[in-house]
C-alpha cells in the first residue's frame, strides 16, 4: 500500500514525480505521530492521518502500513464472550447487519452463510504455521476427542453417520474409492480388530475424527488447486536500519534537547543538517560502516549543498526511480516515527518551547538518514554473507494444511459429519473454502469488536431513557440552589459531581471544557516560561501572568532569589556528579541522599506534606493575575498581558450560555479546573486537563471567576440580555484528581455576605472528595476493598506522593461515552466514572442550534481524541502505545525511550490503559436529529469524525425523549430496553466490594424530598 491512497485521489498519482522532495516530506509528515513534548501531553487521534477513511478502513490500512493490530486478539474477545460482556445475540445482530440478504445464501448442504460465520465466532479457531498445526495434531488429542464446543448430539450424530457409512457403503464398495479407500483401510487397521462392531465408543470417536481429518485434507488438496500458492515474502533486512537508527537516536536527542544535556550540539543554531556536517565532517569514523562519511560530508560542505540538494542526491544514490521516491521517503520517516514526529512537532507546532526546531528540520533529517543508509548498505554488501543468514520466508496466504484444519474444526462445531463432506461436489468444496477464507481472523475480530461496542451502547442508551423516566418531579424553579459548581467535562469529574449532588442535593453542577473559554498562554509565579492553556486546535492570542500580590512583593523577591540559588546549586550538583571528583563526593554522600527517597516510598503521604511545606517557603503564598490589558493588542509584553473588558464579557457570556446558566444564579458559583499531581511520572501531563493542552485548568478557572466578578463585565452582559445578580460571586478553584485535593483562589476577595455560603459549599465538597477517593480506591489493587472513606483519602494522598508508584490514578481509563445536555436526565445515574458530562440547555438555543454547534465543535474533537488515543494504546500497546513504564528513560526533556537508546515512545503506557475497554466513544446529545444533522453538515471536522464513524452519535429528543442513533450516514429511530434500573441509596451501596466495570443504577438518597432534577428542572 502506498501513501498516495491515504492522502490524495488516485488521479494525482501521475504528478508524484513533479513534487519537490520538500513538498513530499511535508505531506508525508502527516503520517507521523503528532505528539509534542511530553510535558504538555495532548490526547489526539493516533490515526489522524487516516481520518479521510472510515474507521473500519483506517484501522486495517494503518495496520498494514505500520505493522500494528487493528483490534484486540480473538482470544480477548472470546474471553469477553465467555463472561457475558459480549452476548451471542450481539454477534448474531452484527452478522445480520453485516450480511443483510446474502446471509441466507446456502453453502451447499452445509447451511447458510450466517450460520457458518456465527459458528466461527462462537468457537475458537486454532490457527498458526504448518509446524504448529502438525505439532498440535501429533501431540494432543485433537484426533481422539471432539472439541468441547461441539454439542453431544452433533458428536453422536457424526459417529452414527460414520458407522453407518463404514458398515453399509464402504464395506459394500459403493463409496470411497481410490485414495480415500486406502486411507480408510489403514485407519481400520490402526484402530484394532477388523470387526468394527466390537469397537468401543471412544474408538468410534477417534476413527470418526481421523476420517474427518483425512476427508478435510483431501477436499482441500483436490479443490484448492485453482488458487496459486502465494509467493514467499521475505522479511525486510533491518541490519542497515539498525546501524543508522543508533546514530540518529543520539543525534535527534542532542539536537532537540531542552536543557538536560551538559553540552550543546555544535552549530545547532544553523540547523540539523549543518550541525551534522560540522560534527561528522572532520576526524576519523566512529564505526567501520561510517568509513568515507567524513569525506562525503566534506565534499558537501565544499560544494555548498543544502539539505534538499543532498536529499535528491541521496535518493539518486540508492537508485530510486521517480515512481518510488515518495515510498522511499515514507519508509525513511517511518523507520523512527517517534523521533521524526517529534522533529516535525518541534518545527511546526512548538514555538512556545525553550528550543524549538527551525523550519526544514524534518527534511534535513530525511537527507541525513538516506545518506547514512547508503553507507550502511555499502558496508553490509562488503561484509561476509555468512555473517548475515537470510531471513526465513513468510507466506501471505493460508497454506493447504491450515485451510484443512479450519474446516476440520468448523465441522465439529457445526455438526458436519465425514459423510456430509464426502457428498460435497468440487464446486461446493471451493465455495466452502472461499467462505471460510473470507471470514478471516481480521474480519472475525471486526465483528467481535462491533458486538463489543453494541452491548455497551445498548446499555448506555437504555439507562439514560430509564433514568429520564424515573424523574419524580421537576425542581421548584423558585428555589435557588444553595451553590453551583462548574467543573470540567472530564470523566473523572463525573464521580466527584455525583458524590457532591448526593451530599448536597440542594446544589447544581455543570460541565464545560476545562479551559472555560479562557484560551491563553500562561506563566505562573514560579515558572520561567509561558505555556498554552487551551485545546490543542486553538492558537491563543492572549498572555496571562501570575504575580505576587502587592502586599507580598518584597517577600516574593526574596523567594525568587531563593529559588534561583537553589536551582543553581542543584544544577551544579548534577553537573558535578558527572565529573571524577564530583562523582566521588556524591558517592560518599549517597547514604544521606537516600533518606528522602526512602521516605518517599515508606511514608509517601508524610513526604508529600513536607514538600508542600517547603514549597510555601520558596513560592509566594498570595498572588494575583494581571487580568486587564491596557495595550490595544495582546502579547507577551508587560503592558500587553491580559484582556480588554469587552473580550472578558465575550468569554463569560459564551461559557454561561453554553452551559445554560443564564438565570437562577446561586449566591456562590464555584468554577473548578483540574489537574493531577504525581511523582517520578514522565506522563504526568497526560493526567492533566486535555482541554488545557495537557496543563492544569486552575489558572483558567481563576481567570474566568475574576472576569465574571468584574462589575464592568456584568454591565456588558446585562446589555446583551444576560443579567448576573449583583449578589452572585464566582470563585475559582482547582481539583487535584491525583490526591482529590481542592484549592480555592482569591479567598481574600470573597465578600463577607458570601462566606456562609462558601462554608456550606466547602463542607459539602470536603465530604464529596472523601467519597470520591473511596470510589477511586476500588480500582487500585493496593487498596483494600474494606477501606473506610477517610482511609481511602489518605491512600490517594500517599499514592500521589509515592516515588515508586506507576499507577497514580486511572486517568481517562474506562472512558466510553459523553452526555451533552441538561444534568436533569443524567443526575442520580451511576455512570462509573466512564462519562464525559457537558452541560447544554436546548431551551435557550435557537432553531439552528447555534450554541450547541459551538459546544460540539469543542467537545467532540477533544473527547474523541482522548477516547481514540486510549483505544489504540489499548489495542496495540507496544505499537500504538509506549509499552510498560518500567524501562522508560526521559530523554531531552521531550519524551521517553526504552532503556538507553530506542525510538521515542509515543502513545500511552500500559499502566494507563490496562483496565480500559477499547470502544469508540458514544455521544448522546439532547437535541433533535434534524438539528444535529445541520450542525454536522456545517462543520467539516465533525462530519469526518461522525460520518466516517470514528465516534458514535445519538440524539435524545428533549420533547419526546425518543432516542435516535446515527448509522450509515443518517439518524435511525432506536428502540431501547424498557427495563427498570436498580435503585440504591448511595453510590457506595452500588460499587462497594467491586473492582471491575459496573452496570448502571439509579442513586436516590433516602430522606431527600423529591428528586431535584437540577439545571432548571426536568427535561
PDB file of C-alpha atoms in Angstrom, residues 3-148:
ATOM      1  CA  UNK A   3       0.869   6.732   0.870  1.00  0.00           C
ATOM      2  CA  UNK A   4      -0.991   8.045  -2.172  1.00  0.00           C
ATOM      3  CA  UNK A   5      -4.115   6.079  -1.308  1.00  0.00           C
ATOM      4  CA  UNK A   6      -4.260   7.818   2.048  1.00  0.00           C
ATOM      5  CA  UNK A   7      -3.660  11.424   1.220  1.00  0.00           C
ATOM      6  CA  UNK A   8      -4.942  12.177  -2.234  1.00  0.00           C
ATOM      7  CA  UNK A   9      -7.068  10.703  -5.018  1.00  0.00           C
ATOM      8  CA  UNK A  10      -5.581   8.200  -7.407  1.00  0.00           C
ATOM      9  CA  UNK A  11      -5.755  10.717 -10.246  1.00  0.00           C
ATOM     10  CA  UNK A  12      -2.943  12.617  -8.574  1.00  0.00           C
ATOM     11  CA  UNK A  13      -0.540   9.683  -8.764  1.00  0.00           C
ATOM     12  CA  UNK A  14       0.754  10.768 -12.137  1.00  0.00           C
ATOM     13  CA  UNK A  15       2.038  14.027 -10.703  1.00  0.00           C
ATOM     14  CA  UNK A  16       4.104  12.370  -7.936  1.00  0.00           C
ATOM     15  CA  UNK A  17       7.377  12.770  -9.761  1.00  0.00           C
ATOM     16  CA  UNK A  18       6.702  16.508 -10.148  1.00  0.00           C
ATOM     17  CA  UNK A  19       6.679  17.127  -6.409  1.00  0.00           C
ATOM     18  CA  UNK A  20       9.787  18.576  -4.834  1.00  0.00           C
ATOM     19  CA  UNK A  21      11.294  16.484  -2.061  1.00  0.00           C
ATOM     20  CA  UNK A  22      10.453  19.277   0.359  1.00  0.00           C
ATOM     21  CA  UNK A  23       6.770  19.097  -0.555  1.00  0.00           C
ATOM     22  CA  UNK A  24       6.823  15.312  -0.367  1.00  0.00           C
ATOM     23  CA  UNK A  25       8.394  15.309   3.095  1.00  0.00           C
ATOM     24  CA  UNK A  26       5.908  17.886   4.382  1.00  0.00           C
ATOM     25  CA  UNK A  27       2.983  15.825   3.103  1.00  0.00           C
ATOM     26  CA  UNK A  28       4.341  12.547   4.444  1.00  0.00           C
ATOM     27  CA  UNK A  29       4.815  14.152   7.852  1.00  0.00           C
ATOM     28  CA  UNK A  30       1.071  13.723   8.317  1.00  0.00           C
ATOM     29  CA  UNK A  31       1.725  10.019   8.856  1.00  0.00           C
ATOM     30  CA  UNK A  32       3.988  10.694  11.828  1.00  0.00           C
ATOM     31  CA  UNK A  33       2.808  10.792  15.447  1.00  0.00           C
ATOM     32  CA  UNK A  34       1.584  14.273  16.345  1.00  0.00           C
ATOM     33  CA  UNK A  35       2.576  14.007  19.996  1.00  0.00           C
ATOM     34  CA  UNK A  36       4.500  17.050  21.142  1.00  0.00           C
ATOM     35  CA  UNK A  37       6.707  17.432  24.207  1.00  0.00           C
ATOM     36  CA  UNK A  38       5.582  15.085  26.941  1.00  0.00           C
ATOM     37  CA  UNK A  39       5.383  17.968  29.415  1.00  0.00           C
ATOM     38  CA  UNK A  40       2.277  19.190  27.565  1.00  0.00           C
ATOM     39  CA  UNK A  41       0.810  15.834  26.652  1.00  0.00           C
ATOM     40  CA  UNK A  42      -2.282  16.327  24.488  1.00  0.00           C
ATOM     41  CA  UNK A  43      -4.536  13.412  23.653  1.00  0.00           C
ATOM     42  CA  UNK A  44      -5.337  13.038  19.973  1.00  0.00           C
ATOM     43  CA  UNK A  45      -6.467  10.501  17.402  1.00  0.00           C
ATOM     44  CA  UNK A  46      -3.459   8.234  16.901  1.00  0.00           C
ATOM     45  CA  UNK A  47      -4.551   7.628  13.293  1.00  0.00           C
ATOM     46  CA  UNK A  48      -5.205  11.282  12.453  1.00  0.00           C
ATOM     47  CA  UNK A  49      -3.582  10.742   9.055  1.00  0.00           C
ATOM     48  CA  UNK A  50      -6.349   8.320   8.085  1.00  0.00           C
ATOM     49  CA  UNK A  51      -9.405  10.373   9.012  1.00  0.00           C
ATOM     50  CA  UNK A  52     -10.432  10.682   5.370  1.00  0.00           C
ATOM     51  CA  UNK A  53     -11.249   6.969   5.541  1.00  0.00           C
ATOM     52  CA  UNK A  54     -13.944   5.266   7.557  1.00  0.00           C
ATOM     53  CA  UNK A  55     -12.869   3.880  10.897  1.00  0.00           C
ATOM     54  CA  UNK A  56     -13.088   0.270   9.658  1.00  0.00           C
ATOM     55  CA  UNK A  57     -10.969   1.065   6.582  1.00  0.00           C
ATOM     56  CA  UNK A  58      -8.477   3.163   8.517  1.00  0.00           C
ATOM     57  CA  UNK A  59      -7.594   0.610  11.186  1.00  0.00           C
ATOM     58  CA  UNK A  60      -6.903  -2.005   8.511  1.00  0.00           C
ATOM     59  CA  UNK A  61      -4.798   0.248   6.282  1.00  0.00           C
ATOM     60  CA  UNK A  62      -2.863   1.559   9.279  1.00  0.00           C
ATOM     61  CA  UNK A  63      -2.311  -1.993  10.500  1.00  0.00           C
ATOM     62  CA  UNK A  64      -0.788  -2.899   7.139  1.00  0.00           C
ATOM     63  CA  UNK A  65       1.333   0.248   6.884  1.00  0.00           C
ATOM     64  CA  UNK A  66       2.637   0.349  10.459  1.00  0.00           C
ATOM     65  CA  UNK A  67       2.533  -3.407  11.185  1.00  0.00           C
ATOM     66  CA  UNK A  68       0.028  -2.957  14.022  1.00  0.00           C
ATOM     67  CA  UNK A  69      -3.118  -4.677  15.259  1.00  0.00           C
ATOM     68  CA  UNK A  70      -6.488  -3.213  14.192  1.00  0.00           C
ATOM     69  CA  UNK A  71      -8.442  -4.880  17.008  1.00  0.00           C
ATOM     70  CA  UNK A  72      -7.853  -6.930  20.131  1.00  0.00           C
ATOM     71  CA  UNK A  73      -6.744 -10.558  19.736  1.00  0.00           C
ATOM     72  CA  UNK A  74      -9.539 -13.068  19.158  1.00  0.00           C
ATOM     73  CA  UNK A  75      -8.886 -14.775  22.480  1.00  0.00           C
ATOM     74  CA  UNK A  76      -9.592 -11.497  24.295  1.00  0.00           C
ATOM     75  CA  UNK A  77     -12.971 -11.126  22.620  1.00  0.00           C
ATOM     76  CA  UNK A  78     -13.807 -14.763  23.313  1.00  0.00           C
ATOM     77  CA  UNK A  79     -12.972 -14.214  26.962  1.00  0.00           C
ATOM     78  CA  UNK A  80     -15.462 -11.349  26.932  1.00  0.00           C
ATOM     79  CA  UNK A  81     -17.994 -13.653  25.259  1.00  0.00           C
ATOM     80  CA  UNK A  82     -17.476 -16.298  27.929  1.00  0.00           C
ATOM     81  CA  UNK A  83     -18.006 -13.864  30.788  1.00  0.00           C
ATOM     82  CA  UNK A  84     -21.086 -12.303  29.228  1.00  0.00           C
ATOM     83  CA  UNK A  85     -19.638  -8.909  28.249  1.00  0.00           C
ATOM     84  CA  UNK A  86     -20.475  -9.898  24.660  1.00  0.00           C
ATOM     85  CA  UNK A  87     -23.693 -11.868  24.188  1.00  0.00           C
ATOM     86  CA  UNK A  88     -24.393 -14.376  21.396  1.00  0.00           C
ATOM     87  CA  UNK A  89     -27.320 -12.220  20.291  1.00  0.00           C
ATOM     88  CA  UNK A  90     -24.938  -9.276  19.870  1.00  0.00           C
ATOM     89  CA  UNK A  91     -22.844 -11.335  17.450  1.00  0.00           C
ATOM     90  CA  UNK A  92     -25.957 -12.502  15.619  1.00  0.00           C
ATOM     91  CA  UNK A  93     -27.284  -8.940  15.256  1.00  0.00           C
ATOM     92  CA  UNK A  94     -23.943  -7.711  13.943  1.00  0.00           C
ATOM     93  CA  UNK A  95     -23.807 -10.502  11.375  1.00  0.00           C
ATOM     94  CA  UNK A  96     -27.361  -9.743  10.257  1.00  0.00           C
ATOM     95  CA  UNK A  97     -26.396  -6.085   9.776  1.00  0.00           C
ATOM     96  CA  UNK A  98     -23.179  -7.062   8.034  1.00  0.00           C
ATOM     97  CA  UNK A  99     -24.521  -9.727   5.670  1.00  0.00           C
ATOM     98  CA  UNK A 100     -28.038  -8.422   5.095  1.00  0.00           C
ATOM     99  CA  UNK A 101     -29.759 -10.614   2.472  1.00  0.00           C
ATOM    100  CA  UNK A 102     -26.668 -12.603   1.487  1.00  0.00           C
ATOM    101  CA  UNK A 103     -26.586 -14.098   4.970  1.00  0.00           C
ATOM    102  CA  UNK A 104     -29.354 -16.518   3.973  1.00  0.00           C
ATOM    103  CA  UNK A 105     -27.458 -17.916   0.986  1.00  0.00           C
ATOM    104  CA  UNK A 106     -26.843 -21.641   1.276  1.00  0.00           C
ATOM    105  CA  UNK A 107     -23.343 -23.086   1.136  1.00  0.00           C
ATOM    106  CA  UNK A 108     -24.099 -26.388  -0.482  1.00  0.00           C
ATOM    107  CA  UNK A 109     -25.909 -28.587   2.004  1.00  0.00           C
ATOM    108  CA  UNK A 110     -23.967 -27.243   4.959  1.00  0.00           C
ATOM    109  CA  UNK A 111     -26.251 -24.384   5.998  1.00  0.00           C
ATOM    110  CA  UNK A 112     -26.332 -20.642   5.422  1.00  0.00           C
ATOM    111  CA  UNK A 113     -23.507 -18.165   5.379  1.00  0.00           C
ATOM    112  CA  UNK A 114     -24.881 -16.579   8.570  1.00  0.00           C
ATOM    113  CA  UNK A 115     -24.824 -19.928  10.355  1.00  0.00           C
ATOM    114  CA  UNK A 116     -21.294 -20.661   9.183  1.00  0.00           C
ATOM    115  CA  UNK A 117     -19.897 -17.291  10.248  1.00  0.00           C
ATOM    116  CA  UNK A 118     -21.729 -17.354  13.565  1.00  0.00           C
ATOM    117  CA  UNK A 119     -20.222 -20.746  14.385  1.00  0.00           C
ATOM    118  CA  UNK A 120     -16.755 -19.399  13.554  1.00  0.00           C
ATOM    119  CA  UNK A 121     -17.362 -16.594  16.036  1.00  0.00           C
ATOM    120  CA  UNK A 122     -18.816 -18.782  18.755  1.00  0.00           C
ATOM    121  CA  UNK A 123     -15.957 -21.275  18.872  1.00  0.00           C
ATOM    122  CA  UNK A 124     -12.238 -20.511  18.752  1.00  0.00           C
ATOM    123  CA  UNK A 125     -10.381 -21.487  15.604  1.00  0.00           C
ATOM    124  CA  UNK A 126      -6.835 -22.546  16.280  1.00  0.00           C
ATOM    125  CA  UNK A 127      -4.566 -21.157  13.588  1.00  0.00           C
ATOM    126  CA  UNK A 128      -0.846 -20.943  13.026  1.00  0.00           C
ATOM    127  CA  UNK A 129       2.034 -22.020  10.817  1.00  0.00           C
ATOM    128  CA  UNK A 130       2.149 -25.552   9.446  1.00  0.00           C
ATOM    129  CA  UNK A 131       4.715 -26.683  12.023  1.00  0.00           C
ATOM    130  CA  UNK A 132       2.420 -25.638  14.857  1.00  0.00           C
ATOM    131  CA  UNK A 133      -0.573 -27.425  13.312  1.00  0.00           C
ATOM    132  CA  UNK A 134       1.464 -30.608  12.844  1.00  0.00           C
ATOM    133  CA  UNK A 135       2.585 -30.417  16.458  1.00  0.00           C
ATOM    134  CA  UNK A 136      -0.964 -29.874  17.669  1.00  0.00           C
ATOM    135  CA  UNK A 137      -2.299 -32.805  15.688  1.00  0.00           C
ATOM    136  CA  UNK A 138       0.513 -35.119  16.780  1.00  0.00           C
ATOM    137  CA  UNK A 139       0.867 -34.120  20.427  1.00  0.00           C
ATOM    138  CA  UNK A 140      -2.714 -33.508  21.552  1.00  0.00           C
ATOM    139  CA  UNK A 141      -5.966 -35.462  21.416  1.00  0.00           C
ATOM    140  CA  UNK A 142      -7.293 -33.385  18.542  1.00  0.00           C
ATOM    141  CA  UNK A 143      -7.956 -36.600  16.543  1.00  0.00           C
ATOM    142  CA  UNK A 144      -9.244 -38.572  19.502  1.00  0.00           C
ATOM    143  CA  UNK A 145     -11.743 -36.301  21.245  1.00  0.00           C
ATOM    144  CA  UNK A 146     -14.314 -33.957  19.772  1.00  0.00           C
ATOM    145  CA  UNK A 147     -13.893 -30.290  20.521  1.00  0.00           C
ATOM    146  CA  UNK A 148     -15.579 -29.235  23.791  1.00  0.00           C
TER     147      UNK A 148
END
